[in-house]
Amino acid sequence: MPVTGPDFVSLQVRDLERSAAFYERFLGVVRAAFSPPHAVVFDTRPIAFAVRDVAPGVDLDATAQPGLGAAVWLHAPDAQEIHDALVTAGVPIASAPVDGPFGRTFTFADPDGYHITLHDRG
């Protein structure tokens, strides 16, 4: 049987509560009813998104940008509104908003340095 597609994305973070609060505040995601003790799972669809404690043997400080080489894109109904809130809060913007095939699209750096791209066309 072939793989049918991704169904879970998680990021390893230095401070679980700080990262969870960041995603809740700026992206408006809501915690799922259940998360394991080492993670915060958000109630996102169609793919679950989570932040989790760093796994043994992983050193996020060993690289300038965690996740380099992987792309995490999230859909938001109004990417520009989120962009503006992030800028106001001083969150680093890695790529300014542009209009393209996925709608309004931009990339920001989260508290751990992961580059997350938001777009508003589903």
Coordinates of C-alpha atoms in Angstrom, one line a residue:
M1 CA 0.0 0.0 0.0
P2 CA 1.3 3.5 -0.8
V3 CA 1.6 6.3 1.6
T4 CA -1.4 8.5 1.3
G5 CA 0.2 11.8 2.4
P6 CA 1.4 13.7 5.5
D7 CA -0.8 13.7 8.5
F8 CA 1.3 15.2 11.3
V9 CA 3.9 17.9 11.5
S10 CA 5.8 18.8 14.7
L11 CA 8.7 21.1 15.5
Q12 CA 11.2 20.4 18.3
V13 CA 11.4 23.5 20.5
R14 CA 13.6 24.8 23.3
D15 CA 10.7 26.0 25.5
L16 CA 7.5 24.2 25.0
E17 CA 5.1 26.7 26.7
R18 CA 6.8 29.7 25.1
S19 CA 6.4 28.2 21.6
A20 CA 2.9 27.0 22.2
A21 CA 1.9 30.5 23.5
F22 CA 3.5 32.1 20.4
Y23 CA 1.5 29.9 18.0
E24 CA -1.7 30.4 19.9
R25 CA -1.2 34.2 20.1
F26 CA -0.1 35.0 16.6
L27 CA -1.6 32.2 14.5
G28 CA -4.8 31.7 16.6
V29 CA -4.4 27.9 16.8
V30 CA -6.2 26.1 19.6
R31 CA -4.7 23.3 21.6
A32 CA -6.2 19.9 20.9
A33 CA -8.1 18.1 23.6
F34 CA -5.2 15.7 24.2
S35 CA -1.4 16.1 23.9
P36 CA 1.3 13.9 25.2
P37 CA 3.3 15.3 28.2
H38 CA 6.2 16.3 26.0
A39 CA 4.2 18.1 23.3
V40 CA 1.4 20.6 22.6
V41 CA -0.8 19.4 19.7
F42 CA -3.0 22.0 18.0
D43 CA -6.4 21.3 16.6
T44 CA -5.5 22.1 13.0
R45 CA -7.0 20.5 9.8
P46 CA -6.4 18.6 7.6
I47 CA -3.0 18.0 9.2
A48 CA -2.2 18.1 12.9
F49 CA 0.5 20.6 13.9
A50 CA 2.4 20.4 17.1
V51 CA 5.4 21.7 19.1
R52 CA 7.3 19.3 21.2
D53 CA 10.3 19.1 23.5
V54 CA 13.7 18.5 22.0
A55 CA 14.3 14.8 21.5
P56 CA 17.4 13.2 23.0
G57 CA 20.5 13.8 20.9
V58 CA 19.1 16.9 19.1
D59 CA 20.9 20.2 19.6
L60 CA 18.9 23.1 18.2
D61 CA 21.8 25.4 19.0
A62 CA 24.2 23.5 16.7
T63 CA 22.6 25.1 13.6
A64 CA 21.9 28.7 12.8
Q65 CA 18.4 27.8 11.5
P66 CA 16.5 24.7 12.8
G67 CA 14.7 22.8 10.0
L68 CA 17.0 24.1 7.3
G69 CA 16.1 22.3 4.1
A70 CA 12.5 21.6 5.1
A71 CA 9.5 23.8 4.3
V72 CA 6.6 24.2 6.6
W73 CA 3.6 26.0 5.1
L74 CA 0.4 26.8 7.0
H75 CA -2.8 28.1 5.6
A76 CA -4.5 31.2 7.2
P77 CA -7.6 33.0 6.0
D78 CA -5.8 36.4 6.2
A79 CA -2.0 36.1 5.9
Q80 CA -1.5 39.8 5.7
E81 CA -3.3 40.4 9.0
I82 CA -1.0 37.9 10.7
H83 CA 2.0 39.4 9.1
D84 CA 1.1 42.9 10.3
A85 CA 0.7 41.6 13.9
L86 CA 4.0 39.8 13.8
V87 CA 5.8 42.9 12.5
T88 CA 4.2 45.0 15.3
A89 CA 5.4 42.5 17.9
G90 CA 8.9 42.5 16.4
V91 CA 8.9 39.0 15.1
P92 CA 11.5 38.5 12.3
I93 CA 10.1 38.3 8.8
A94 CA 12.3 36.2 6.6
S95 CA 10.3 36.8 3.4
A96 CA 8.0 39.8 2.9
P97 CA 4.5 39.3 1.7
V98 CA 3.9 38.6 -2.0
D99 CA 0.9 37.7 -4.1
G100 CA 1.4 34.4 -5.9
P101 CA -0.3 31.1 -6.8
F102 CA -0.9 30.4 -3.1
G103 CA -2.4 33.9 -2.5
R104 CA -0.7 36.3 -0.1
T105 CA 2.4 34.5 1.1
F106 CA 5.2 35.4 3.6
T107 CA 7.7 33.7 5.8
F108 CA 8.5 34.5 9.5
A109 CA 10.9 33.1 12.0
D110 CA 9.3 31.5 15.1
P111 CA 11.0 31.8 18.6
D112 CA 13.3 28.9 17.8
G113 CA 14.3 30.2 14.4
Y114 CA 12.2 27.9 12.3
H115 CA 11.0 29.6 9.1
I116 CA 7.3 29.1 8.7
T117 CA 5.5 30.2 5.6
L118 CA 1.9 31.4 5.7
H119 CA -0.4 31.7 2.7
D120 CA -4.1 32.5 2.4
R121 CA -5.3 30.7 -0.7
G122 CA -6.3 27.1 0.0

